[in-house]
Coordinates of C-alpha atoms in Angstrom, one line a residue:
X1 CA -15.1 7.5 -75.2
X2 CA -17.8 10.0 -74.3
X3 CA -17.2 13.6 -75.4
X4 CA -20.0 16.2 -74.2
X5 CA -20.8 19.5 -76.2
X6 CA -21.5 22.4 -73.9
X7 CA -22.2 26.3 -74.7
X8 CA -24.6 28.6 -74.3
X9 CA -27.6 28.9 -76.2
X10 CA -27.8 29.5 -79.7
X11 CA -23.6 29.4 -79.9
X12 CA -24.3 26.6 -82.9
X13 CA -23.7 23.0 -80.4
X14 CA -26.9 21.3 -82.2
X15 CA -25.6 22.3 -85.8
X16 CA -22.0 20.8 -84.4
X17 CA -23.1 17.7 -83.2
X18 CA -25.0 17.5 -86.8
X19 CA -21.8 18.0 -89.0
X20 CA -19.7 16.1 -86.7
X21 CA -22.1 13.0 -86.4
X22 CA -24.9 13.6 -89.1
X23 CA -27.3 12.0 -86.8
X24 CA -31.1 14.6 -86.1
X25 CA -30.6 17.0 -83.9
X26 CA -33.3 20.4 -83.8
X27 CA -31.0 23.4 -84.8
X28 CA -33.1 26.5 -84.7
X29 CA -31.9 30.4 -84.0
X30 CA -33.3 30.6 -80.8
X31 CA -32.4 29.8 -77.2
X32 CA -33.7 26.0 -76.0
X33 CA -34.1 24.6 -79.0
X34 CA -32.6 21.3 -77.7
X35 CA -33.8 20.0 -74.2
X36 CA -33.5 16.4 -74.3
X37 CA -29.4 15.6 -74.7
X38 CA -28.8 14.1 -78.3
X39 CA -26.4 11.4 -79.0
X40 CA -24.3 10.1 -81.9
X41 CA -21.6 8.9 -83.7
X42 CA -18.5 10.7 -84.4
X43 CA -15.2 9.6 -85.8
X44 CA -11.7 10.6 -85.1
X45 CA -8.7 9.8 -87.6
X46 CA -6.0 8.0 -87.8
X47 CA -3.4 6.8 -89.8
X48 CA -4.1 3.1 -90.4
X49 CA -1.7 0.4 -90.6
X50 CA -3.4 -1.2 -93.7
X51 CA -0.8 0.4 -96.4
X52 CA 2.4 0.1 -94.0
X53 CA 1.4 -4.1 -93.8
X54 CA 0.3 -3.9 -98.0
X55 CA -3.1 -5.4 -97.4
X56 CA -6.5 -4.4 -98.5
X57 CA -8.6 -4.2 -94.7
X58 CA -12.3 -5.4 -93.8
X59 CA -13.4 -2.4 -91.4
X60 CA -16.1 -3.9 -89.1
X61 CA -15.8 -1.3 -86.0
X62 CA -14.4 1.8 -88.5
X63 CA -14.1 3.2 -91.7
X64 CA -10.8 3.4 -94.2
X65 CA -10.4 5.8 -96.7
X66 CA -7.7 5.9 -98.5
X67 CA -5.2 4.5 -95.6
X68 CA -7.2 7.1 -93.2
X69 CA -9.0 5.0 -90.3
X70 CA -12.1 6.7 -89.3
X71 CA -12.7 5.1 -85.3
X72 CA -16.0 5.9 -83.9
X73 CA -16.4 7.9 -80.9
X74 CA -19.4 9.1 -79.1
X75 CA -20.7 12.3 -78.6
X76 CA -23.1 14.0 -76.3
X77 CA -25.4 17.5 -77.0
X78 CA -26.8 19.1 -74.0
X79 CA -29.2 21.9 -74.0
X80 CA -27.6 25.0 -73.8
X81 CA -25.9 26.6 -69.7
X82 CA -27.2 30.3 -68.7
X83 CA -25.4 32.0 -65.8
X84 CA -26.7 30.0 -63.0
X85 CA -27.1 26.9 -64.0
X86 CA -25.3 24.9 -61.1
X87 CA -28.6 26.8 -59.6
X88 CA -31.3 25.1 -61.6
X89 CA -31.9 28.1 -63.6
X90 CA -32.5 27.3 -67.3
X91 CA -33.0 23.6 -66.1
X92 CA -29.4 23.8 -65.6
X93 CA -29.3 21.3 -63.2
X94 CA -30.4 18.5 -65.4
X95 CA -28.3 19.4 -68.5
X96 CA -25.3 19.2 -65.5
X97 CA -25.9 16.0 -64.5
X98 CA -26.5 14.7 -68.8
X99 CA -22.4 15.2 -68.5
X100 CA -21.5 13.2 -66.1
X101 CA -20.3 10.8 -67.9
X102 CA -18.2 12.6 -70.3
X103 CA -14.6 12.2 -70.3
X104 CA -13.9 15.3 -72.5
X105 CA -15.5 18.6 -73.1
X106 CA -16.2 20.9 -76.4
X107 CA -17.3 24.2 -75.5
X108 CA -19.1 26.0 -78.7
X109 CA -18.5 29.3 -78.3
X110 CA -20.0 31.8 -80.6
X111 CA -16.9 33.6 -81.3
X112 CA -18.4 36.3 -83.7
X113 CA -20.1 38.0 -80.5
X114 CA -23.3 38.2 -81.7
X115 CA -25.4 36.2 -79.2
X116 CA -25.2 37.3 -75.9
X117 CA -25.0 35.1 -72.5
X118 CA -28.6 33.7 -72.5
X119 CA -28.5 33.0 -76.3
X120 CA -30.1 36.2 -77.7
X121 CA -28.8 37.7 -80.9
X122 CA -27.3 41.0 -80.5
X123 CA -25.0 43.1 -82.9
X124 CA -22.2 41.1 -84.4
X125 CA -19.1 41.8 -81.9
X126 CA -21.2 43.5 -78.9
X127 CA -20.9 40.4 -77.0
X128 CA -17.8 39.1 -75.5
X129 CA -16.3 35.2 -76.3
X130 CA -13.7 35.7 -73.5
X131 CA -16.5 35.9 -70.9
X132 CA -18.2 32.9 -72.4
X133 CA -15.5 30.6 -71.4
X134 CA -15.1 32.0 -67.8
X135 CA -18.5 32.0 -67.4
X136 CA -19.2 28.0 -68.5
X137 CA -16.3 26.9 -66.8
X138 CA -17.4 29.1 -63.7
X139 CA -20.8 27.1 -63.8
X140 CA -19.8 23.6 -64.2
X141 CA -16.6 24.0 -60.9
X142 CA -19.5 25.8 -59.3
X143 CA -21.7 22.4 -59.8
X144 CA -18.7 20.1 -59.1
X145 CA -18.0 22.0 -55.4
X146 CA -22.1 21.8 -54.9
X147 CA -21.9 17.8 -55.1
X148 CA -18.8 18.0 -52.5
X149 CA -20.4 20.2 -50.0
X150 CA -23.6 18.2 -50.1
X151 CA -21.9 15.4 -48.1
X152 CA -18.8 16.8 -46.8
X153 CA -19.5 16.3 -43.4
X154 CA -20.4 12.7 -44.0
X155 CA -16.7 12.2 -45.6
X156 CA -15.4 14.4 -42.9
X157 CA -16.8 12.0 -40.3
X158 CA -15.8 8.7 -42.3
X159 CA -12.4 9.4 -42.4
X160 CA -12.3 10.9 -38.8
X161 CA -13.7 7.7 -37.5
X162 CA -12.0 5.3 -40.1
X163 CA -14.2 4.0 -41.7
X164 CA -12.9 4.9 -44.9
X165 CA -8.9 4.5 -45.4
X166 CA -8.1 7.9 -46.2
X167 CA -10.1 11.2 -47.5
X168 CA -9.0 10.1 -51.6
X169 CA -11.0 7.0 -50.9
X170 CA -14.1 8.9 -49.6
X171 CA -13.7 11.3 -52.5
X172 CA -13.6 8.5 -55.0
X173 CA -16.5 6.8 -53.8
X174 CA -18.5 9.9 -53.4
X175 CA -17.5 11.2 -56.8
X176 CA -17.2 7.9 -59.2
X177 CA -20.9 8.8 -60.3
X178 CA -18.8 11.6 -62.4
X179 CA -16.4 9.3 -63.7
X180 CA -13.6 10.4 -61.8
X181 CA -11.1 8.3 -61.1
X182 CA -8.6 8.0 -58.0
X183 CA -5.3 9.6 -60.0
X184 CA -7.5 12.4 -60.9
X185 CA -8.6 13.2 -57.1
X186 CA -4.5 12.6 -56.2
X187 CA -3.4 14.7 -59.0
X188 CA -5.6 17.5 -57.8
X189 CA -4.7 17.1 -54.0
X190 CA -1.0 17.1 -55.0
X191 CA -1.5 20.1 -57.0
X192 CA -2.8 22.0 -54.6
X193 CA -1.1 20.3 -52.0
X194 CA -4.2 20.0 -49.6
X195 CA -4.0 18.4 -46.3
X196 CA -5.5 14.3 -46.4
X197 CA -7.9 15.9 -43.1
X198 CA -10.9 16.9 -44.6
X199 CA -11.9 18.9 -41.5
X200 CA -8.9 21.2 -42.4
X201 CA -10.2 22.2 -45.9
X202 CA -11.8 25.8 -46.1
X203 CA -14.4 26.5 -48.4
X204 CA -11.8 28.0 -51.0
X205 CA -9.8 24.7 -51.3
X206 CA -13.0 23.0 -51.7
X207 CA -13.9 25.5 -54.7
X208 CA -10.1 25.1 -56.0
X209 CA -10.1 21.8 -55.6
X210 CA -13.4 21.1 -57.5
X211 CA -12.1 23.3 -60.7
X212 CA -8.6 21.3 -60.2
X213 CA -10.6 18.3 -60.4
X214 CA -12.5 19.2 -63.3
X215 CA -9.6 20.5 -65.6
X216 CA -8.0 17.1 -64.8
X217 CA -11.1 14.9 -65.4
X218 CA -13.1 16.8 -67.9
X219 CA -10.8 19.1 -69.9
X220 CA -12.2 21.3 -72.2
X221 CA -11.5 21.8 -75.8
X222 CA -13.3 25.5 -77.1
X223 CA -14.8 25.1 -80.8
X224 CA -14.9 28.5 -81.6
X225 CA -17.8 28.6 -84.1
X226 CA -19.2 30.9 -86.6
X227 CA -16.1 31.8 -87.7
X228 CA -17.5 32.7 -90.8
X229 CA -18.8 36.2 -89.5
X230 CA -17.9 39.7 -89.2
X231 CA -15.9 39.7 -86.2
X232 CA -15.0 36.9 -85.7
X233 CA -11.6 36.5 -86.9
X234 CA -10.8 39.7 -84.7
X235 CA -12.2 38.2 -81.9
X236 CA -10.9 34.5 -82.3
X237 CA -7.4 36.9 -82.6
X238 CA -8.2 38.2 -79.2
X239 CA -8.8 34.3 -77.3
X240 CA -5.5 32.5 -78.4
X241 CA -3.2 35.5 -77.8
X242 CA -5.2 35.7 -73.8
X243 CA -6.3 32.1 -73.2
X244 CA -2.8 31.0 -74.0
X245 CA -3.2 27.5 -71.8
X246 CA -6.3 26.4 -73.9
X247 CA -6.7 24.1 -77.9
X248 CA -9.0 26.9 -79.5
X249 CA -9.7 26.0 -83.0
X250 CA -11.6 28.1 -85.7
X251 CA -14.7 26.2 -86.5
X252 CA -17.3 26.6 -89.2
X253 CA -19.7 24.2 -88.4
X254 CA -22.7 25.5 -91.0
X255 CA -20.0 24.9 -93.6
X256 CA -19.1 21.3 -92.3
X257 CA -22.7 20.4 -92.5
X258 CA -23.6 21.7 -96.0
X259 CA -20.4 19.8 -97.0
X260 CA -21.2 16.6 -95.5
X261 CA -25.4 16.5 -96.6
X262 CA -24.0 17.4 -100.1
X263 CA -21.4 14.6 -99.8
X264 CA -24.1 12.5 -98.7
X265 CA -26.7 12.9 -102.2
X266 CA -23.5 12.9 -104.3
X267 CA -23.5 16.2 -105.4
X268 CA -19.8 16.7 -103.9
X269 CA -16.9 14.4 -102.9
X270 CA -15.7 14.9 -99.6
X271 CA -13.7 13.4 -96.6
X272 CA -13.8 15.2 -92.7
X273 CA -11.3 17.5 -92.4
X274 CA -10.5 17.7 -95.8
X275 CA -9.1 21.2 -96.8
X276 CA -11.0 21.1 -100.4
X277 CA -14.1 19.3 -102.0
X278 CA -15.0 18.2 -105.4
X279 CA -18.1 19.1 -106.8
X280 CA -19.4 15.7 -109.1
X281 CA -22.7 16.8 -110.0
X282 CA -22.9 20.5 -111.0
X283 CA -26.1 20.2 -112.7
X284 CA -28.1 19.1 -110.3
X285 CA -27.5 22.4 -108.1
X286 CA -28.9 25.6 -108.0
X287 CA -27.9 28.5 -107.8
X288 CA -28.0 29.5 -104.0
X289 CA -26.3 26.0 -103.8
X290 CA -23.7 27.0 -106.2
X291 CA -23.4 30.1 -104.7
X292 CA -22.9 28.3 -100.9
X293 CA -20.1 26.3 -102.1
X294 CA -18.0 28.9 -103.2
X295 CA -18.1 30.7 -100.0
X296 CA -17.5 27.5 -98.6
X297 CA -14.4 26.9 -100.7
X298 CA -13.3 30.5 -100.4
X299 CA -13.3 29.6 -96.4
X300 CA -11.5 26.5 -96.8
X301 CA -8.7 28.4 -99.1
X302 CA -8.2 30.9 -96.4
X303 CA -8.3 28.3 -93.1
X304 CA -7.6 25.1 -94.2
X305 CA -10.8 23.3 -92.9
X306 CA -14.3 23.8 -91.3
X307 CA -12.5 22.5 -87.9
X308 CA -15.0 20.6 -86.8
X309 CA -13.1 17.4 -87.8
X310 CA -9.9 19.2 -86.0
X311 CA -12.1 19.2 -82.6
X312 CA -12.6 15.9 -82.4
X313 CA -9.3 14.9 -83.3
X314 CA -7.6 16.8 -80.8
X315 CA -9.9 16.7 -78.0
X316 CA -9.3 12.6 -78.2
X317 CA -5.4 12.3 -79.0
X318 CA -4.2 15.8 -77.5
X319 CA -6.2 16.2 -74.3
X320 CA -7.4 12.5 -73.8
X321 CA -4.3 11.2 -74.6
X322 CA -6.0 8.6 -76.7
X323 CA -3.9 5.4 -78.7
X324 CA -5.2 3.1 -81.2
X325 CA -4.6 -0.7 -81.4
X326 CA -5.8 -3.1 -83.9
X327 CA -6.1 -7.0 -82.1
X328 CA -6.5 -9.5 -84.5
X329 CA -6.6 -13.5 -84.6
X330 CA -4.1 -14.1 -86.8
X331 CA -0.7 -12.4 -86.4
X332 CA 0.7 -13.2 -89.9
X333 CA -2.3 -13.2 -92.0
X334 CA -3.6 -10.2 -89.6
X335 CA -7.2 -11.5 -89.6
X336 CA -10.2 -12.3 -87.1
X337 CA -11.8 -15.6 -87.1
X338 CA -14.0 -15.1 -89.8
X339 CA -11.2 -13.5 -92.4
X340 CA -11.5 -10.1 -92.1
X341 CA -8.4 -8.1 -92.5
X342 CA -7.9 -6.0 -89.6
X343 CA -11.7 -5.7 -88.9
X344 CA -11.5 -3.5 -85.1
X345 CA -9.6 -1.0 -84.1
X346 CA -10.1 0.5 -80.3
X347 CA -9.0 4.0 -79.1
X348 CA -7.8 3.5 -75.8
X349 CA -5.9 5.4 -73.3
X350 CA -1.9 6.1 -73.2
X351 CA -0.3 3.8 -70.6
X352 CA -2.7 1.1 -70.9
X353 CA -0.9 -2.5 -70.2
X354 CA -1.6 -5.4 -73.0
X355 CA -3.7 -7.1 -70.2
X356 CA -5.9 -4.5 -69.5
X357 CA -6.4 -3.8 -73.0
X358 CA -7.5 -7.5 -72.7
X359 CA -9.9 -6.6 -70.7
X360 CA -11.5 -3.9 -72.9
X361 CA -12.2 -6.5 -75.1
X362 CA -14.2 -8.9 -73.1
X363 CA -13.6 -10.1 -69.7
X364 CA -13.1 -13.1 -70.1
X365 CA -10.2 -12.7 -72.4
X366 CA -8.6 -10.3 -69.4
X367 CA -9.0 -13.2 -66.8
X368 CA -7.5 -16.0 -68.9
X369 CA -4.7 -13.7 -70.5
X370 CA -1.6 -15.5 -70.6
X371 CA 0.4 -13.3 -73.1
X372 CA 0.2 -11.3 -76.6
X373 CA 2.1 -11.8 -79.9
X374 CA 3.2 -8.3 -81.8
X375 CA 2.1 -8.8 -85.4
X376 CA 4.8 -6.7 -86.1
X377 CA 7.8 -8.4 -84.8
X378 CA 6.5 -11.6 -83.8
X379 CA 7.5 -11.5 -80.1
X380 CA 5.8 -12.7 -77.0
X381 CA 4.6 -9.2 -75.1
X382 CA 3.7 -10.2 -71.6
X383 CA 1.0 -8.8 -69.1
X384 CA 3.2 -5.7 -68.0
X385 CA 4.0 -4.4 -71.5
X386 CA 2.4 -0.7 -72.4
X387 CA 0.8 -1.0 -75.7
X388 CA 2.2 1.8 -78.1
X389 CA -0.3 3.5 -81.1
X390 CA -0.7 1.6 -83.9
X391 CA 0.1 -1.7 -82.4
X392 CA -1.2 -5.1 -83.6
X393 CA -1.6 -7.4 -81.4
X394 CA -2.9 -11.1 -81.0
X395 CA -4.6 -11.9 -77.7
X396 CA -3.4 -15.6 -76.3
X397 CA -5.7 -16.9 -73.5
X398 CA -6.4 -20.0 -71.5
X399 CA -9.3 -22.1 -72.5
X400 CA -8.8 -21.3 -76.0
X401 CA -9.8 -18.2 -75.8
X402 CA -8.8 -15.8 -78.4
X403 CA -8.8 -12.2 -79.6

């Protein structure tokens, strides 16, 4: 899975993707700091199935803690979006097109309202959050319509003339560059309940129908950062109680990242999305340091967590629908071929069939599937069966081919 973090400038994406994934990133208080996208490794949690079966695991693909799975997803940092990006302005273009791959958005907002819409600090609360998320989600429907009007004539004309099957054939093909998929493109014409004639479609349906078609294939999940401000509580207030249809979670993402570099040099003990921390070295820290934790505990004591873990959890299992399942070799001993106890784990969508899950693995194990065993219950699951979270299950293929 691909999860893209979007914002303005200077609304704290970089510093983010740092806490979330602890990979370099340039964080600086100034618009344009990043201009190349950065990737890296986050991880999502889970409960795993280690302490339910009473064995000790062998992570390979993951990390366990304590019974807590943490599965590796990947995240994406794009320079910050201006007003008029879909336009080029900014360079907006490019950073555009760096998401087209994502399957899921984060949108850092600085919720404290002191940067304003090109990134520029102004006074704490001036600036309005509200408009920050009509104004990125304006931009990137904007740039979805741009890439249908390009060739709609061509698609009007290739279904006219038949040499496409129908206009959600010529949409898929035209638009499979963004990693959208044929049910999104029907959900979205069902939705709207457009006409399958694309020489009927006005410019407005094609504008609806590209922000349909984004919500559906790239939702968006708002971070709403630098909650540790003046202001921001008041505003952060203001966004659930009038974006009532969106996941808005408090995040404090300098917070997150102090916790996780101390965590790092052993000066502190703690886990992701942990409401509290330990400190294990107080003698090694000075006195600013010392000073920084307690306003980072204070924080913790009053919201629970820096939400940055809480993003990426719900952005995967709450808007991407996401499942785990654990394959192994051996359905009784719950190993791979080499020994290791419950070594993988892959997040994969809600609905997928044992087969296709097959296929995710290699495939070569999908063409030569001839049925699965549940760990669990022994049982022989065939082709059709819809894998449920948490389920362990032993690949049987032809050839000798195994999971």
């Amino acid at each position: 899975m691909l999860i893209g973090i979007v914002g303005k400038p200077n609304a704290g994406k970089s510093t983010f993707f740092t806490s979330a994934t602890l990979a370099p990133a340039k964080i600086a208080p100034y618009p344009f700091t990043t201009i190349k996208p950065n990737r890296g490794i986050a991880y999502v949690r889970i409960k795993c199935v280690c302490k339910e079966f009473n064995v000790v695991d062998n992570p390979k693909n993951s990390k366990c803690m304590n019974g807590i799975r943490y599965v590796p997803v990947e995240l994406l940092d794009v320079a910050g979006l201006v007003p008029g990006a879909w336009q080029g302005r900014g360079l907006g273009n490019k950073f555009l097109d760096d998401l087209r791959q994502a399957d899921a958005l984060i949108h850092v907002i600085d919720v404290s309202g002191g940067t304003d819409f090109e990134g520029k600090a102004v006074e704490l609360g001036s600036h309005d959050p509200i408009e920050d998320v009509k104004f990125l989600e304006r931009e990137i429907d904007t740039w979805f319509s741009q890439i249908l009007r390009r060739d709609w004539d061509k698609i009007i004309r290739i279904v006219d003339v038949g040499k496409c099957e129908d206009i959600i054939d010529a949409l898929t093909q035209r638009l499979s560059g963004l990693s959208i998929e044929r049910k999104h493109i029907v959900t979205a014409m069902r939705t709207l309940g457009l006409s399958s004639k694309p020489s009927s479609w006005s410019e407005e349906d094609i504008l609806n129908f590209a922000s349909t078609l984004r919500k559906i294939s790239k939702p968006i999940v708002i971070a709403a950062n630098k909650m540790d401000l003046p202001k921001a509580e008041e505003n952060y207030n203001r966004l659930i109680k009038e974006l009532k249809d969106y996941i808005i979670v408090p995040c404090f993402s300098e917070g997150e990242l102090a916790l996780r570099r101390a965590a790092e040099r052993e000066l502190v003990r703690y886990l992701p999305g942990e409401a509290k921390f330990e400190i294990v070295n107080s003698n090694l820290l000075t006195e600013r340091q010392e000073s920084a934790l307690k306003f980072i505990r204070d924080y913790l004591n009053r919201w629970g967590s820096t939400g940055v873990q809480e993003v990426l959890d719900k952005t995967v299992f709450n808007v991407l629908k996401a499942i785990s399942v654990f394959p192994v070799e051996d359905p009784n001993k719950l190993t791979d071929h080499s020994g290791r106890v419950l070594p993988d784990v892959f997040l994969v969508r809600e609905g997928i069939t044992v087969r296709e899950f097959a296929y995710k693995i290699h495939s070569e194990l999908g063409d030569t599937f001839i049925y699965a065993i549940d760990a669990r219950t022994k049982q022989k699951l065939g082709e059709s069966y819809i894998l449920k979270d948490r389920d362990v299950v032993k690949i049987v293929a032809a050839k000798g081919i195994k999971s």
